[in-house]
Amino acid sequence: MPETTPKGLTRLAFGGDYNPEQWPETVWQEDVRLMREAGVTMVSVGIFSWALLEPSPGAYDFGWLDRLLDLLHENGIRADLGTPTVAPPAWFYRAHPEALPVTADGTRYEFGSRGAICHSNADYRAAAANITTRLATRYAEHPALALWHVHNEYGVPVSACYCESCAAHFRRWLTDTYGTIDALNEAWGTAFWGQRYAGFDQINPPRLTPTVGNPGQALDHKRFADATMRENFVAERDILHRLAPGIPVTTNFMTALSQCDSVDYWAWGREVDLVTNDHYLITDGRRTHVNLAMAADLTRSVASGAPWLLLEHSTSGVNWQPHNPAKAPGQMARNSLAHVARGSEGAMFFQWRQSRRGAEKFHSSMLPHGGTDTRVWREVVELGSSVDSLRSIRGTRTRADVAVLWDWQSWWAQNLQWRPSEDHDPRERADAFYEALYDRHLTVDFAHPEADLSAYPLVVVPALYLMTEAAGNNLEEYVENGGTLVVSYFSGIVDEHDAVHDGPYPGALRDVLGLTVEEFSPLLKDDRIRVTGPDGSELTGDVWSEFVVPRGAETVWTYADGLTAGHPAVTRHRFGEGSAWYVSTRLTAQGLDALLGRAADDARIAPRADLPRDVEVVCRTGESGTFLFAVNHTALDTKVPLDAHGTELLTGERAAGQVSVPAGAVRVVRLDG
Ligand code: GLA
Ligand code: ZN
């Protein structure tokens, strides 16, 4: 079994990406002195250093990296060492221009940024294996080495390539997947628009076509592109395992970023030794801390509940969004510790020292352009000491209350063209249901639709358009055995090839939901629809409505106007020992809360003690004890009730019956017993 925790790291990870090659070596001395002052325990190095390590083909310069790793080791700082394969040098592209990726319309990208990689290219694969082998051979025994950081953020900025070698690779992948061309024709439904193929050699990647292409082809190409990147990760990982046994291997994910939707992290989570994640606040006017919590919960779920590590976030503003506000005083620490509450074994940043040159010079860092006489630096030093006082939580696991189903492949299918409404965004529904659960102070695990759900009293399906028959059976079994299920509209419609399940909608779910959907009736932009309940309650929907025909389900809320007036809007079906709810419109936050309140009653989930909406309470538990994290995102001091007595770890104070959490602060109580 490979190691899963950074070797030799006896505390939580605290530090960041460290790019000393951007500075003269004299600066390194100051760096490590300040790292010690801040309590840095680990840094990520060498991620983009290929051009320095191999300045010309086959000529290596490891001297600077030797000195750097020695210096870190002398100062007790562990190294997360990158394989630099996300940034091949200029000489490589001069020799192998066809390793540059090609877009669907045939444009070839140029050198001069990063991540310009055709993952099928044999020369790239050979060169990546070579530099990885050199690094592993040289540093396997280095005492600073704690963790391998392969590549960087697979899937961005290029998620798929459409060049000739990818076309050949795609054909091989399809041959392995389908065996015969007849099976592929059947799966893709190529009888439509005369798209039938007589042989695999006739198939190309889904390049630019005059109008909408074949959805099965597009979906399989996404799978192929993801699998191809994973092949390259696994190739590097296996070299590292072989040459440097005992050192865990990771690559940094971006689990909750909707811009990075090309990676099926369920599959990747099984390949890494330690799941690590990068998270940046998306400042689009929504509650950023809710997206943060969701990213952290999703990352933990991808790690099957095991501890994971936040490998990058920012001390303050980033530089790549339209508007990049600084973080408010205290917000950095609150963000870091909110990740820790949800399973991260530390808090790392991009980056240690702010760059003077290059594309990211306006991105915040631990050590800003302004130096140490700055608010950011003082907060970094304070956070280092807070993180250190939490070291006893290592290895504990976050306890979840409910599960939300999540599937990247379903979104790939959903986001193909020509759907009933362009306003239906499945990610928006996932965010909205998550937020509604967050507001009820429930901790969420995400689960694959075919995963064992028996541990959860409540399972929510936000909008999973693609659902296999196996997933449908899984949900039936879950409800039959007493579970409570909530399903949002446009779920369970197609199978893994984007073919509509046989019979009325929603094919994969109609038995468990006790209904059929005769027709979708999406609403026009800005149209609203009223929905009334038996208790006189009135909810509002938009974007979507449906003609639902109950076949065993009871109607709970009914459409009051629009084309579907008088038809069921929200239904409940008793099925076996459990119940299954269905909502056929896009409810507002208030509507989701009403629906989840009813479902939580069915699931016998007791409402949480009266907590302000933006106060998070999350528990980590394990051999070293039970730790209650209270994260106060509000501007008011608050008190969080406790079932037991305990010790607050950041202040050292005793807590009995309750813990006071100042405005904007975090408290972590280790419960007695
Ligand atoms: C990503 C990358 C880093 C850096 C940061 C900036 O997460 O991994 O190299 O570019 O973004 O936010
Ligand atoms: Zn290619």
XYZ file of C-alpha atoms and ligand atoms in Angstrom:
686
model
C 0.000 0.000 0.000
C 1.447 3.410 -0.918
C 1.817 6.030 1.796
C -1.066 8.498 2.034
C 0.389 11.209 4.260
C 3.341 13.455 3.400
C 6.466 11.714 4.647
C 7.948 13.179 7.782
C 5.260 15.818 8.233
C 4.353 15.600 11.892
C 2.134 18.692 11.967
C -0.570 20.076 9.705
C 0.627 21.342 6.349
C 1.104 25.103 6.248
C 2.931 26.851 3.421
C 2.546 27.407 -0.281
C 3.878 27.191 -3.807
C 7.465 28.351 -3.624
C 9.075 29.518 -6.866
C 12.594 30.547 -5.788
C 13.867 30.315 -9.361
C 12.264 33.734 -9.830
C 14.721 35.222 -7.314
C 18.502 35.368 -6.749
C 19.726 32.760 -4.277
C 20.531 35.445 -1.725
C 16.782 35.952 -1.327
C 16.324 32.253 -0.444
C 18.000 32.793 2.926
C 15.473 35.449 3.800
C 12.683 33.203 2.507
C 13.471 30.326 4.834
C 14.003 32.654 7.793
C 10.546 34.145 7.210
C 9.034 30.710 6.587
C 10.214 29.712 10.037
C 8.793 32.889 11.486
C 5.417 32.071 9.927
C 5.456 28.434 11.004
C 5.641 27.057 7.470
C 5.874 23.275 7.506
C 5.799 22.388 3.792
C 6.249 24.127 0.431
C 5.523 23.039 -3.143
C 8.552 23.449 -5.409
C 9.609 22.815 -8.993
C 6.130 22.719 -10.531
C 7.125 24.866 -13.526
C 10.889 24.294 -13.530
C 11.476 22.004 -16.514
C 13.261 24.670 -18.593
C 15.705 25.233 -15.720
C 16.207 21.575 -14.865
C 16.770 20.532 -18.483
C 18.006 23.677 -20.264
C 18.658 21.771 -23.476
C 17.680 18.242 -24.519
C 19.444 15.717 -22.305
C 21.509 18.362 -20.428
C 20.498 18.735 -16.803
C 21.074 21.306 -14.101
C 19.951 19.987 -10.733
C 22.421 22.057 -8.726
C 19.981 24.782 -7.750
C 17.304 22.274 -6.750
C 19.851 20.312 -4.690
C 20.765 23.510 -2.815
C 17.140 24.466 -2.382
C 16.056 21.100 -0.980
C 19.082 21.043 1.335
C 18.205 24.515 2.585
C 14.602 23.513 3.239
C 15.732 20.406 5.060
C 18.193 22.341 7.237
C 15.289 24.539 8.254
C 12.878 21.722 9.006
C 10.602 22.483 6.052
C 9.193 19.563 4.073
C 9.044 19.599 0.270
C 6.146 18.794 -2.017
C 8.229 18.285 -5.151
C 6.662 18.904 -8.543
C 7.195 17.010 -11.741
C 7.334 19.957 -14.171
C 5.387 18.240 -16.936
C 2.753 20.957 -17.276
C 5.374 23.305 -18.730
C 7.679 21.701 -21.336
C 10.545 23.995 -22.429
C 10.702 26.009 -25.641
C 13.328 23.641 -27.112
C 10.886 20.761 -26.754
C 8.255 22.486 -28.883
C 10.841 23.562 -31.481
C 11.697 19.879 -31.893
C 8.092 18.627 -31.589
C 5.627 21.312 -32.709
C 2.933 18.671 -33.076
C 2.931 18.299 -29.255
C 1.051 21.610 -29.115
C -2.674 20.960 -28.768
C -5.249 21.718 -31.451
C -8.739 23.141 -30.863
C -11.961 21.742 -32.346
C -11.761 24.275 -35.196
C -8.227 23.204 -36.118
C -6.197 26.032 -34.516
C -2.886 24.966 -33.011
C -1.903 26.723 -29.764
C 1.540 28.334 -29.430
C 4.257 28.077 -26.799
C 4.560 30.940 -24.301
C 2.079 30.252 -21.499
C 1.682 26.904 -19.754
C -0.331 23.727 -20.110
C -0.090 23.631 -23.915
C -0.052 19.859 -24.130
C -1.415 17.221 -26.449
C -1.716 14.310 -24.034
C -1.628 11.718 -26.832
C 1.667 12.948 -28.205
C 4.322 10.225 -27.972
C 7.244 12.676 -27.778
C 5.595 14.527 -24.911
C 4.961 11.260 -23.104
C 8.572 10.165 -23.538
C 9.985 13.516 -22.420
C 7.659 13.646 -19.389
C 8.644 10.113 -18.379
C 12.310 11.039 -18.750
C 12.282 14.172 -16.584
C 10.136 12.362 -13.997
C 12.607 9.469 -13.922
C 15.545 11.870 -13.497
C 13.864 13.665 -10.607
C 12.774 10.469 -8.881
C 16.228 8.925 -9.208
C 17.969 12.000 -7.883
C 15.663 12.879 -5.004
C 14.056 9.600 -3.843
C 16.263 9.593 -0.751
C 16.421 13.321 -0.168
C 15.492 13.961 3.480
C 13.304 16.979 2.585
C 11.058 15.018 0.228
C 7.549 14.532 1.643
C 5.192 14.376 -1.322
C 5.252 14.279 -5.132
C 3.174 16.874 -6.953
C 2.599 15.550 -10.470
C 1.886 18.110 -13.202
C -0.532 20.902 -12.275
C -4.314 21.045 -12.438
C -4.984 18.525 -15.205
C -7.880 19.687 -17.369
C -7.054 23.406 -17.472
C -6.325 25.457 -19.472
C -6.711 22.819 -22.209
C -9.165 20.001 -21.595
C -9.086 18.200 -24.945
C -7.059 18.135 -28.121
C -8.395 17.432 -31.617
C -5.127 16.790 -33.500
C -4.303 13.828 -35.728
C -2.538 11.790 -33.040
C -5.501 12.336 -30.704
C -7.782 11.181 -33.525
C -5.798 7.937 -33.838
C -5.761 7.518 -30.065
C -9.534 8.178 -29.888
C -10.127 5.438 -32.478
C -8.089 2.975 -30.429
C -10.004 3.968 -27.298
C -13.329 3.464 -29.079
C -12.205 0.093 -30.416
C -11.307 -1.020 -26.880
C -14.570 0.341 -25.484
C -17.007 -0.995 -28.089
C -15.232 -3.966 -29.720
C -17.275 -3.754 -32.893
C -18.354 -0.852 -35.069
C -21.955 -2.137 -34.868
C -21.920 -1.686 -31.112
C -20.675 1.882 -31.541
C -23.288 2.676 -34.215
C -25.981 1.394 -31.882
C -24.686 3.323 -28.850
C -24.292 6.603 -30.712
C -27.554 6.230 -32.621
C -25.810 6.900 -35.920
C -28.947 5.930 -37.849
C -29.894 9.561 -37.150
C -28.858 12.036 -39.908
C -27.063 9.296 -41.795
C -24.035 9.204 -39.506
C -23.405 5.470 -39.728
C -19.737 4.364 -39.712
C -18.522 1.297 -41.607
C -15.265 1.109 -39.613
C -13.425 2.752 -36.717
C -10.999 4.305 -39.210
C -13.792 6.634 -40.374
C -14.218 8.289 -36.977
C -12.690 11.622 -35.976
C -12.820 13.619 -32.760
C -15.878 15.912 -32.664
C -14.287 18.725 -34.676
C -16.175 21.741 -35.947
C -19.360 20.688 -37.769
C -21.958 22.845 -39.585
C -24.588 22.152 -36.955
C -24.939 20.023 -33.822
C -22.808 16.889 -33.912
C -23.541 13.439 -32.569
C -24.087 13.613 -28.772
C -22.745 10.095 -28.166
C -19.544 11.013 -29.974
C -19.173 14.243 -28.003
C -19.773 12.481 -24.679
C -17.320 9.675 -25.446
C -14.727 12.221 -26.529
C -14.992 13.872 -23.102
C -14.478 10.463 -21.498
C -11.558 9.771 -23.797
C -9.869 13.133 -23.092
C -10.237 12.599 -19.339
C -8.916 9.029 -19.572
C -5.957 10.200 -21.676
C -4.888 12.784 -19.109
C -5.278 10.131 -16.438
C -3.074 7.717 -18.401
C -0.325 10.323 -18.288
C -0.807 10.926 -14.582
C -0.679 7.187 -13.878
C 2.470 6.807 -15.995
C 4.277 9.444 -13.912
C 2.866 8.107 -10.664
C 4.082 4.590 -11.418
C 7.605 5.844 -12.139
C 7.588 7.710 -8.817
C 6.228 4.717 -6.899
C 8.852 2.469 -8.407
C 11.850 4.740 -7.921
C 10.822 6.506 -4.705
C 8.806 4.035 -2.643
C 7.283 5.443 0.536
C 6.621 8.917 -0.887
C 2.925 9.572 -1.617
C 1.936 10.975 -5.008
C -0.686 13.628 -5.622
C -1.849 16.023 -8.298
C -3.800 19.142 -7.388
C -7.525 18.943 -8.205
C -10.020 21.781 -8.609
C -13.063 19.844 -7.566
C -15.815 22.420 -7.413
C -14.770 24.800 -10.125
C -17.382 24.765 -12.864
C -14.788 26.052 -15.348
C -12.886 22.826 -14.762
C -15.629 20.395 -15.711
C -13.580 18.155 -17.959
C -12.178 15.923 -15.237
C -14.104 13.051 -13.649
C -12.669 13.374 -10.162
C -14.431 10.219 -8.955
C -12.025 8.285 -11.183
C -9.010 10.465 -10.303
C -9.654 10.146 -6.573
C -8.925 6.427 -6.851
C -5.552 7.012 -8.552
C -3.850 9.495 -6.201
C -2.339 8.504 -2.853
C -3.503 11.740 -1.240
C -6.296 13.915 -2.593
C -5.261 17.577 -2.775
C -7.342 20.512 -3.938
C -6.969 24.111 -5.086
C -9.750 26.492 -4.165
C -10.236 30.169 -4.952
C -13.209 32.274 -3.924
C -15.324 33.111 -6.931
C -16.403 36.688 -6.370
C -19.587 36.785 -8.433
C -21.794 38.300 -5.765
C -22.824 34.984 -4.242
C -21.922 33.809 -0.740
C -18.332 32.754 -1.315
C -18.083 30.790 1.933
C -20.875 28.486 0.776
C -18.977 27.650 -2.394
C -15.891 27.096 -0.263
C -17.748 24.655 2.003
C -19.095 22.850 -1.042
C -15.642 22.528 -2.604
C -14.256 21.157 0.640
C -17.103 18.655 1.065
C -16.731 17.537 -2.525
C -12.977 17.115 -2.170
C -13.432 15.022 0.965
C -16.006 12.910 -0.872
C -13.643 12.374 -3.809
C -11.162 11.163 -1.158
C -13.822 8.675 0.073
C -14.025 10.549 3.374
C -10.315 10.282 4.134
C -8.300 13.344 5.130
C -7.209 15.456 2.153
C -5.116 18.585 1.756
C -5.884 22.105 0.568
C -2.813 22.626 -1.612
C -3.651 26.103 -2.905
C -5.871 28.983 -1.925
C -5.152 32.701 -1.691
C -4.149 34.918 1.186
C -6.118 37.784 -0.352
C -7.246 38.740 -3.897
C -6.451 36.740 -7.040
C -5.711 38.353 -10.425
C -7.690 36.308 -12.934
C -11.310 37.262 -12.266
C -13.002 40.367 -13.661
C -12.858 41.946 -10.198
C -10.397 40.764 -7.576
C -11.229 42.205 -4.171
C -8.823 41.800 -1.264
C -9.948 39.531 1.567
C -11.361 41.288 4.613
C -9.351 41.209 7.852
C -9.679 37.705 9.334
C -11.193 36.235 6.201
C -8.061 34.353 5.179
C -7.882 32.473 8.478
C -11.613 31.802 8.420
C -11.337 30.396 4.889
C -8.344 28.230 5.806
C -9.930 26.804 8.931
C -13.264 26.215 7.160
C -11.361 23.874 4.826
C -9.711 22.208 7.805
C -13.129 21.693 9.438
C -14.227 19.773 6.373
C -11.247 17.428 6.315
C -8.163 19.272 5.066
C -4.953 18.365 6.874
C -3.664 21.903 6.672
C -3.848 25.048 4.569
C -1.462 25.867 1.742
C -1.418 28.855 -0.591
C -0.497 30.015 -4.020
C 2.142 31.376 -3.444
C 4.891 32.045 -0.897
C 6.556 35.206 -2.298
C 4.650 37.474 -4.674
C 6.216 37.516 -8.162
C 7.623 40.742 -9.588
C 7.366 39.532 -13.158
C 5.120 37.308 -15.222
C 1.369 36.888 -15.501
C 0.631 36.483 -11.791
C 2.401 39.477 -10.247
C -0.869 40.953 -8.999
C -1.971 37.718 -7.311
C -1.736 37.896 -3.527
C 0.801 35.761 -1.682
C 1.985 34.922 1.830
C 4.836 37.412 1.525
C 3.438 40.354 -0.462
C 5.274 42.992 -2.519
C 4.831 45.186 0.561
C 6.994 42.853 2.676
C 6.499 41.969 6.312
C 5.085 45.285 7.531
C 1.704 44.417 6.048
C -1.628 43.133 7.270
C -1.401 40.035 5.071
C 1.963 39.050 6.536
C 0.809 39.585 10.123
C -2.281 37.463 9.453
C -0.128 34.761 7.829
C 2.073 34.565 10.928
C -0.975 34.395 13.175
C -2.581 31.694 11.036
C 0.619 29.642 11.146
C 0.361 29.534 14.880
C -3.393 28.730 14.827
C -2.822 25.871 12.406
C -0.080 24.556 14.654
C -2.381 24.486 17.664
C -4.749 22.177 15.749
C -2.217 19.432 15.116
C -4.141 16.902 17.221
C -6.923 16.749 14.619
C -4.642 14.949 12.153
C -6.253 11.795 10.830
C -9.763 12.592 12.098
C -12.705 12.533 9.693
C -15.533 14.990 9.097
C -18.997 13.672 9.981
C -21.707 14.214 7.360
C -25.488 14.288 7.818
C -26.802 13.886 4.270
C -25.674 12.958 0.769
C -25.986 14.858 -2.505
C -25.491 12.897 -5.718
C -22.859 14.304 -8.038
C -21.638 13.116 -11.412
C -19.339 14.969 -13.821
C -20.315 12.644 -16.676
C -23.944 13.565 -16.258
C -23.009 17.226 -16.696
C -20.971 16.518 -19.762
C -24.101 15.027 -21.292
C -26.403 17.724 -19.961
C -24.239 20.507 -21.351
C -24.382 19.212 -24.915
C -26.440 21.302 -27.307
C -30.144 21.342 -28.139
C -31.846 20.832 -24.815
C -35.380 21.874 -23.757
C -34.093 25.113 -22.211
C -30.774 26.902 -22.242
C -31.666 28.438 -18.872
C -31.556 25.102 -17.097
C -28.097 24.795 -15.576
C -27.567 21.600 -13.586
C -24.602 23.086 -11.719
C -26.842 25.933 -10.578
C -29.280 23.361 -9.121
C -26.459 21.540 -7.365
C -25.256 24.833 -5.869
C -28.804 25.809 -4.859
C -29.601 22.503 -3.128
C -26.219 22.570 -1.419
C -26.869 26.089 -0.185
C -30.294 25.083 1.129
C -28.716 22.205 3.083
C -25.927 24.474 4.307
C -28.521 26.939 5.558
C -30.109 24.127 7.577
C -26.631 23.497 9.088
C -26.388 20.029 7.569
C -22.979 18.700 6.553
C -22.999 17.180 3.078
C -21.156 14.224 1.608
C -21.268 14.016 -2.171
C -21.799 10.576 -3.656
C -21.619 8.946 -7.046
C -25.103 7.811 -8.183
C -24.061 4.157 -8.001
C -22.421 4.421 -4.547
C -23.724 2.733 -1.395
C -26.075 5.282 0.180
C -27.350 3.228 3.091
C -25.520 5.358 5.687
C -27.517 8.506 4.857
C -31.029 9.309 6.114
C -31.499 11.809 3.265
C -30.198 11.780 -0.310
C -30.660 14.730 -2.683
C -30.446 14.478 -6.480
C -30.115 18.079 -7.723
C -30.472 17.487 -11.499
C -28.817 14.406 -12.874
C -29.941 14.160 -16.445
C -27.779 11.130 -17.233
C -28.389 8.207 -14.949
C -27.585 4.587 -15.655
C -30.064 1.830 -14.982
C -27.746 0.717 -12.171
C -28.034 4.161 -10.565
C -31.833 3.993 -10.813
C -31.831 0.566 -9.152
C -29.498 1.887 -6.488
C -31.931 4.667 -5.583
C -34.878 2.249 -5.564
C -33.054 0.000 -3.151
C -32.089 2.964 -0.997
C -35.688 4.175 -0.624
C -37.118 0.663 -0.291
C -34.854 0.185 2.716
C -36.092 3.312 4.439
C -34.183 6.194 2.871
C -35.634 9.587 2.001
C -34.912 10.819 -1.495
C -35.383 14.280 -3.041
C -35.114 14.518 -6.826
C -35.076 17.668 -8.927
C -36.545 17.882 -12.447
C -34.748 16.643 -15.571
C -33.075 13.753 -13.738
C -32.810 10.129 -14.843
C -33.690 10.966 -18.463
C -30.895 9.340 -20.514
C -28.493 6.424 -20.209
C -24.695 6.502 -20.447
C -24.842 7.048 -24.221
C -27.210 10.023 -23.982
C -30.051 7.800 -25.266
C -33.446 8.393 -23.657
C -34.391 5.517 -21.346
C -37.135 3.357 -22.814
C -40.701 4.366 -21.925
C -42.011 7.550 -20.303
C -39.736 9.995 -18.451
C -37.945 9.793 -16.071
C -36.938 6.303 -17.161
C -34.397 5.561 -14.470
C -36.561 6.951 -11.665
C -40.234 6.594 -12.483
C -40.828 3.566 -10.240
C -39.167 5.028 -7.178
C -40.849 8.412 -7.722
C -44.250 6.840 -8.524
C -44.937 9.111 -11.476
C -44.312 9.780 -15.129
C -43.555 13.063 -16.851
C -45.572 13.442 -20.006
C -43.938 16.608 -21.284
C -41.392 19.222 -20.289
C -42.643 22.786 -20.486
C -39.727 25.162 -19.868
C -40.652 28.751 -19.114
C -39.595 31.799 -21.053
C -36.903 34.057 -19.682
C -38.024 35.922 -16.555
C -41.367 34.051 -16.409
C -42.428 32.985 -12.931
C -44.898 30.321 -11.959
C -46.841 30.011 -8.689
C -47.021 26.748 -6.804
C -49.468 26.265 -3.922
C -49.493 23.735 -1.092
C -52.311 22.201 0.912
C -51.387 24.314 3.938
C -51.904 27.438 1.855
C -48.205 27.950 1.330
C -47.201 29.525 -1.949
C -43.848 28.946 -3.590
C -42.327 30.356 -6.755
C -40.689 28.543 -9.632
C -39.035 29.653 -12.850
C -37.084 28.202 -15.819
C -38.879 24.866 -15.898
C -42.245 23.171 -15.454
C -43.594 19.760 -16.394
C -46.761 17.796 -16.936
C -46.388 15.245 -14.138
C -48.769 12.272 -13.960
C -48.829 10.661 -10.495
C -48.755 6.880 -10.583
C -48.686 6.147 -6.904
C -47.207 9.449 -5.717
C -49.312 12.011 -3.810
C -49.391 15.641 -4.893
C -48.048 17.996 -2.230
C -47.692 21.293 -4.105
C -49.680 22.112 -7.271
C -49.048 24.550 -10.131
C -51.384 27.525 -9.695
C -50.830 29.176 -13.051
C -49.174 28.767 -16.419
C -49.682 25.943 -18.898
C -49.325 23.342 -16.175
C -51.907 24.926 -13.811
C -53.666 22.232 -11.777
C -50.913 19.675 -12.336
C -48.621 18.427 -9.570
C -45.465 20.485 -8.991
C -44.043 18.657 -5.978
C -44.914 15.038 -5.162
C -44.141 12.488 -2.508
C -44.136 8.726 -2.995
C -44.069 6.202 -0.178
C -41.983 3.352 -1.521
C -41.030 0.348 0.615
C -39.887 1.683 3.980
C -38.976 5.142 2.690
C -40.244 8.050 0.661
C -39.233 9.792 -2.544
C -39.923 13.469 -3.283
C -39.969 15.015 -6.731
C -39.889 18.698 -7.653
C -40.653 19.580 -11.264
C -39.801 23.296 -11.309
C -36.885 25.474 -10.289
C -37.832 26.602 -6.798
C -36.341 29.679 -5.165
C -34.259 29.313 -1.985
C -37.395 29.694 0.108
C -39.122 26.909 -1.827
C -36.155 24.587 -1.500
C -36.109 25.207 2.223
C -39.806 24.324 2.515
C -39.301 21.154 0.474
C -36.190 20.092 2.386
C -37.973 20.781 5.672
C -40.655 18.243 4.737
C -38.097 15.728 3.509
C -35.961 16.177 6.649
C -39.052 15.334 8.717
C -39.484 12.121 6.734
C -35.790 11.368 7.304
C -36.125 12.159 11.015
C -33.350 14.702 10.858
C -33.847 16.954 13.861
C -33.575 20.684 13.107
C -30.266 22.117 14.362
C -30.342 24.355 17.428
C -31.068 27.938 16.569
C -27.914 29.075 14.791
C -27.536 32.155 12.622
C -27.580 31.247 8.932
C -23.911 32.030 8.342
C -22.472 30.196 11.320
C -21.068 26.818 10.300
C -20.809 23.983 12.777
C -18.889 20.939 11.601
C -17.400 17.984 13.493
C -14.227 15.998 12.890
C -13.842 12.813 14.837
C -11.342 9.980 15.163
C -8.840 8.311 17.439
C -7.524 11.600 18.808
C -11.000 12.772 19.814
C -14.001 14.745 18.607
C -13.461 18.312 17.440
C -16.272 20.791 16.905
C -15.491 23.613 14.471
C -17.631 26.740 14.683
C -17.035 29.199 11.840
C -18.698 32.577 12.219
C -19.102 34.317 8.861
C -21.293 37.055 10.351
C -20.430 40.493 11.712
C -21.911 39.640 15.116
C -20.433 37.684 18.009
C -22.346 34.467 18.593
C -22.554 31.510 20.933
C -22.708 27.936 19.703
C -24.295 25.388 22.044
C -22.283 22.263 22.959
C -23.569 18.894 24.178
C -20.424 18.420 26.216
C -17.554 20.246 27.875
C -14.297 20.768 26.108
C -11.204 22.863 25.476
C -11.032 25.498 22.774
C -7.772 24.894 20.921
C -7.049 28.369 19.487
C -7.455 30.220 22.801
C -6.850 27.378 25.272
C -10.040 28.360 27.106
C -12.443 25.869 28.670
C -15.897 25.623 27.095
C -18.915 24.302 28.964
C -22.373 24.083 27.415
C -21.457 26.627 24.757
C -18.572 28.301 22.986
C -18.369 32.007 22.179
C -17.354 32.733 18.613
C -16.464 36.370 17.926
C -17.636 38.004 14.689
C -15.662 36.648 11.745
C -13.725 34.168 13.888
C -13.359 30.398 14.162
C -13.342 28.294 17.324
C -12.357 24.648 17.584
C -13.454 22.767 20.662
C -11.935 19.437 21.520
C -14.737 17.695 23.389
C -13.866 15.895 26.628
C -14.149 12.152 26.855
C -3.845 27.794 -10.069
C -2.449 27.297 -10.353
C -1.371 28.150 -9.751
C -1.725 29.611 -9.872
C -3.054 29.861 -9.208
C -3.456 31.314 -9.193
O -4.472 27.190 -9.037
O -2.250 25.968 -9.941
O -0.173 27.869 -10.432
O -1.789 29.958 -11.226
O -4.026 29.163 -9.921
O -4.700 31.508 -8.585
Zn -3.619 15.917 -29.702
